[in-house]
XYZ file of N, CA and C in Angstrom:
360
model
N -67.967 155.530 217.657
C -66.921 154.746 217.075
C -67.343 154.396 215.667
N -66.539 154.762 214.635
C -66.856 154.409 213.267
C -66.682 152.936 213.068
N -67.707 152.254 212.485
C -67.447 150.865 212.253
C -68.401 150.314 211.159
N -67.975 149.193 210.633
C -68.748 148.418 209.704
C -68.754 146.962 210.190
N -69.856 146.373 210.293
C -69.925 144.960 210.829
C -70.725 144.139 209.764
N -70.005 143.204 209.098
C -70.640 142.283 208.110
C -71.022 141.021 208.768
N -72.088 140.416 208.174
C -72.534 139.139 208.706
C -73.286 138.428 207.562
N -73.548 137.104 207.786
C -74.360 136.348 206.855
C -73.664 135.430 205.960
N -72.300 135.362 206.026
C -71.547 134.479 205.171
C -71.742 133.024 205.643
N -71.150 132.093 204.895
C -71.225 130.720 205.256
C -70.795 129.841 204.136
N -71.042 128.525 204.274
C -70.774 127.526 203.302
C -72.055 127.084 202.617
N -72.090 127.141 201.315
C -73.281 126.798 200.564
C -72.857 126.031 199.288
N -73.757 125.188 198.880
C -73.514 124.447 197.601
C -73.787 125.358 196.383
N -73.144 125.064 195.257
C -73.423 125.792 194.071
C -74.852 125.783 193.728
N -75.375 126.932 193.329
C -76.800 127.073 193.085
C -77.603 127.590 194.252
N -76.976 127.611 195.420
C -77.689 128.071 196.618
C -77.635 129.563 196.774
N -78.185 130.038 197.903
C -78.312 131.446 198.147
C -77.799 131.834 199.549
N -77.349 132.997 199.685
C -76.955 133.610 200.980
C -77.395 135.070 200.901
N -77.620 135.611 202.123
C -77.888 137.041 202.240
C -76.904 137.690 203.187
N -76.088 138.586 202.719
C -75.111 139.270 203.588
C -75.736 140.551 204.050
N -75.303 140.937 205.243
C -75.798 142.196 205.844
C -74.613 142.969 206.389
N -74.677 144.288 206.339
C -73.680 145.138 206.875
C -74.351 146.248 207.680
N -73.924 146.380 208.937
C -74.427 147.475 209.783
C -73.308 148.495 209.865
N -73.671 149.730 209.619
C -72.634 150.828 209.560
C -72.958 151.931 210.517
N -71.907 152.567 210.893
C -72.135 153.807 211.744
C -72.730 154.884 210.875
N -73.580 155.688 211.505
C -74.308 156.655 210.693
C -73.432 157.649 209.930
N -72.244 157.996 210.600
C -71.376 159.025 209.938
C -70.704 158.567 208.632
N -70.631 157.238 208.390
C -70.052 156.694 207.205
C -71.115 156.090 206.309
N -72.342 156.254 206.662
C -73.457 155.619 205.875
C -74.406 156.717 205.273
N -74.870 157.557 206.134
C -75.844 158.505 205.766
C -75.369 159.454 204.638
N -76.032 159.459 203.558
C -75.706 160.374 202.411
C -74.599 159.862 201.518
N -74.122 158.610 201.736
C -73.032 158.112 200.937
C -73.456 156.856 200.131
N -72.916 156.678 198.930
C -73.054 155.404 198.296
C -72.399 154.359 199.152
N -72.935 153.128 199.041
C -72.303 152.021 199.784
C -72.101 150.864 198.851
N -71.117 150.032 199.089
C -70.844 148.967 198.227
C -70.381 147.685 198.918
N -70.456 146.624 198.172
C -69.907 145.316 198.604
C -68.723 145.072 197.752
N -67.672 144.512 198.333
C -66.444 144.202 197.692
C -66.068 142.796 198.156
N -65.223 142.107 197.341
C -64.819 140.776 197.699
C -63.375 140.550 197.324
N -62.743 139.639 198.096
C -61.376 139.296 197.796
C -61.161 137.841 197.943
N -60.898 137.188 196.870
C -60.605 135.739 196.869
C -59.144 135.491 197.126
N -58.776 134.316 197.601
C -57.390 133.996 197.893
C -56.498 134.201 196.615
N -55.426 134.963 196.769
C -54.470 135.177 195.696
C -54.940 136.198 194.676
N -56.046 136.796 194.912
C -56.615 137.753 193.902
C -56.719 139.145 194.592
N -56.851 140.145 193.708
C -57.037 141.514 194.175
C -58.536 141.689 194.606
N -58.746 142.589 195.469
C -60.112 142.951 195.818
C -60.854 143.566 194.661
N -62.099 143.167 194.488
C -62.861 143.703 193.406
C -64.247 144.178 193.890
N -64.851 145.171 193.191
C -66.133 145.616 193.610
C -67.196 144.588 193.126
N -68.191 144.444 193.890
C -69.291 143.503 193.507
C -70.550 144.266 193.146
N -70.933 145.162 194.032
C -72.173 145.966 193.815
C -72.095 147.215 194.594
N -72.705 148.288 194.080
C -72.715 149.562 194.726
C -74.159 150.166 194.605
N -74.603 150.777 195.683
C -75.897 151.313 195.676
C -75.841 152.821 196.031
N -76.647 153.620 195.386
C -76.613 155.034 195.670
C -77.053 155.389 197.073
N -76.833 156.595 197.462
C -77.136 157.033 198.848
C -78.618 156.896 199.171
N -79.470 157.075 198.146
C -80.877 156.986 198.385
C -81.535 155.675 197.911
N -80.672 154.740 197.461
C -81.150 153.451 197.107
C -81.805 153.390 195.756
N -81.801 154.465 195.020
C -82.484 154.487 193.716
C -81.747 153.790 192.600
N -80.440 153.834 192.655
C -79.671 153.180 191.576
C -78.636 152.311 192.148
N -78.231 151.356 191.321
C -77.189 150.370 191.714
C -76.413 149.929 190.426
N -75.192 149.462 190.708
C -74.369 148.926 189.603
C -73.757 147.582 190.169
N -73.511 146.762 189.203
C -72.978 145.419 189.571
C -71.757 145.048 188.650
N -70.824 144.326 189.179
C -69.829 143.768 188.338
C -70.486 142.766 187.393
N -69.967 142.614 186.188
C -70.630 141.733 185.181
C -70.903 140.336 185.672
N -69.947 139.768 186.425
C -70.113 138.347 186.772
C -71.242 138.070 187.722
N -71.834 139.071 188.379
C -72.883 138.816 189.346
C -74.264 139.423 188.844
N -74.273 140.066 187.747
C -75.514 140.645 187.267
C -76.540 139.596 187.081
N -77.753 139.855 187.545
C -78.874 138.921 187.452
C -78.862 137.893 188.517
N -77.852 137.819 189.354
C -77.778 136.859 190.428
C -77.769 137.524 191.831
N -77.114 138.679 191.913
C -76.992 139.421 193.178
C -77.811 140.640 193.128
N -78.392 141.028 194.313
C -79.117 142.268 194.464
C -78.708 143.009 195.700
N -78.305 144.241 195.502
C -77.872 145.047 196.712
C -79.096 145.951 197.122
N -79.229 146.168 198.433
C -80.285 146.996 198.912
C -79.802 147.700 200.206
N -80.468 148.754 200.571
C -80.148 149.453 201.799
C -81.352 149.894 202.530
N -81.216 150.011 203.842
C -82.251 150.544 204.686
C -81.646 151.757 205.403
N -82.014 152.953 205.011
C -81.467 154.171 205.563
C -81.905 154.472 206.962
N -83.019 153.853 207.404
C -83.485 154.018 208.722
C -82.614 153.171 209.764
N -82.102 152.108 209.215
C -81.333 151.248 210.125
C -79.832 151.246 209.832
N -79.391 152.038 208.826
C -77.992 152.100 208.503
C -77.460 150.754 208.159
N -78.165 150.060 207.279
C -77.729 148.680 206.838
C -77.736 148.603 205.321
N -76.849 147.825 204.835
C -76.823 147.512 203.421
C -76.687 145.982 203.242
N -77.527 145.403 202.462
C -77.585 143.982 202.278
C -77.164 143.584 200.891
N -76.729 142.346 200.715
C -76.444 141.728 199.430
C -77.103 140.382 199.339
N -78.177 140.278 198.566
C -78.814 138.977 198.339
C -78.124 138.312 197.194
N -77.605 137.120 197.441
C -76.823 136.378 196.420
C -77.521 135.079 196.143
N -77.946 134.938 194.900
C -78.655 133.762 194.420
C -77.815 133.038 193.350
N -78.148 131.761 193.103
C -77.430 130.953 192.137
C -75.908 131.101 192.277
N -75.445 130.881 193.528
C -74.043 131.029 193.807
C -73.228 130.047 193.067
N -72.003 130.467 192.667
C -71.001 129.697 191.918
C -69.771 129.563 192.712
N -68.961 128.492 192.490
C -67.725 128.360 193.243
C -66.799 129.601 193.106
N -66.841 130.253 191.950
C -65.988 131.472 191.793
C -66.442 132.648 192.588
N -67.620 132.529 193.244
C -68.044 133.570 194.176
C -67.355 133.465 195.540
N -66.656 132.373 195.760
C -65.973 132.163 197.081
C -64.982 133.323 197.292
N -65.102 133.954 198.442
C -64.235 135.093 198.765
C -64.640 135.594 200.161
N -63.827 136.467 200.690
C -64.237 137.252 201.838
C -64.941 138.519 201.339
N -66.122 138.801 201.811
C -66.925 139.905 201.386
C -66.903 141.020 202.431
N -66.676 142.222 201.985
C -66.688 143.442 202.801
C -67.649 144.418 202.253
N -68.178 145.218 203.166
C -68.949 146.422 202.741
C -68.076 147.617 203.045
N -68.349 148.684 202.307
C -67.594 149.919 202.501
C -68.348 151.094 201.944
N -68.007 152.238 202.472
C -68.458 153.547 201.930
C -67.746 153.700 200.576
N -68.454 154.268 199.605
C -67.914 154.409 198.258
C -67.834 155.892 197.869
N -66.746 156.230 197.190
C -66.593 157.611 196.705
C -67.623 157.818 195.608
N -68.414 158.846 195.737
C -69.531 159.137 194.825
C -69.018 159.250 193.385
N -69.724 158.548 192.499
C -69.388 158.571 191.096
C -68.315 157.623 190.659
N -67.886 156.795 191.601
C -66.801 155.842 191.309
C -67.168 154.484 191.869
N -66.295 153.544 191.698
C -66.416 152.219 192.361
C -65.323 152.041 193.417
N -64.758 153.154 193.843
C -63.659 153.118 194.830
C -64.134 153.265 196.253
N -63.751 152.282 197.072
C -64.111 152.384 198.443
C -63.203 153.345 199.213
N -63.667 153.865 200.306
C -62.795 154.757 201.091
C -63.194 154.562 202.576
N -62.262 154.873 203.420
C -62.557 154.840 204.857
C -62.351 153.504 205.458
N -63.125 153.212 206.533
C -62.954 152.033 207.290
C -63.371 150.797 206.587
N -62.793 149.632 207.027
C -63.248 148.312 206.542
C -63.598 147.527 207.847
N -64.644 146.689 207.618
C -64.984 145.766 208.719
C -64.114 144.504 208.609
N -64.456 143.492 209.409
C -63.741 142.253 209.421
C -64.036 141.379 208.173
N -65.205 141.701 207.561
C -65.577 140.873 206.445
C -66.310 139.596 206.843
N -66.895 138.968 205.869
C -67.634 137.695 206.108
C -67.242 136.718 204.991
N -66.914 135.468 205.419
C -66.438 134.496 204.432
C -67.623 133.841 203.740
N -67.553 133.804 202.469
C -68.531 133.060 201.630
C -67.778 131.963 200.903
N -68.192 130.739 201.127
C -67.607 129.569 200.461
C -68.632 128.805 199.666
N -68.449 128.648 198.375
C -69.386 127.926 197.562
C -68.729 126.658 197.054
N -69.295 125.541 197.392
C -68.766 124.250 196.970
C -69.425 123.773 195.694
N -68.626 123.044 194.918
C -69.195 122.603 193.621
C -69.885 121.263 193.775
């Protein structure tokens, strides 16, 4: 069964940290770029960070550069997002997804997401 399962969200004060984790089925993980995306209430979904299939390169949306770090473990089929110095504007539901190579576009299945709430 193809699936993505996100975890690690929660409520944190501004300036705090959270680490999100996503466990993926091998068929949608192995050999593919993976990304984290978020959707805040009333806003469109946006990409947050993407990591290459081998973990060598990554890209971030401007608002999280220097604060968030994406990583992956290809032996465990997991992709993590370390989020530091969180801000209230980071509040959103975070999803991981397989990414179309060379783009920031997700494709395929979505998990249930994990809620991140940052209080001021």
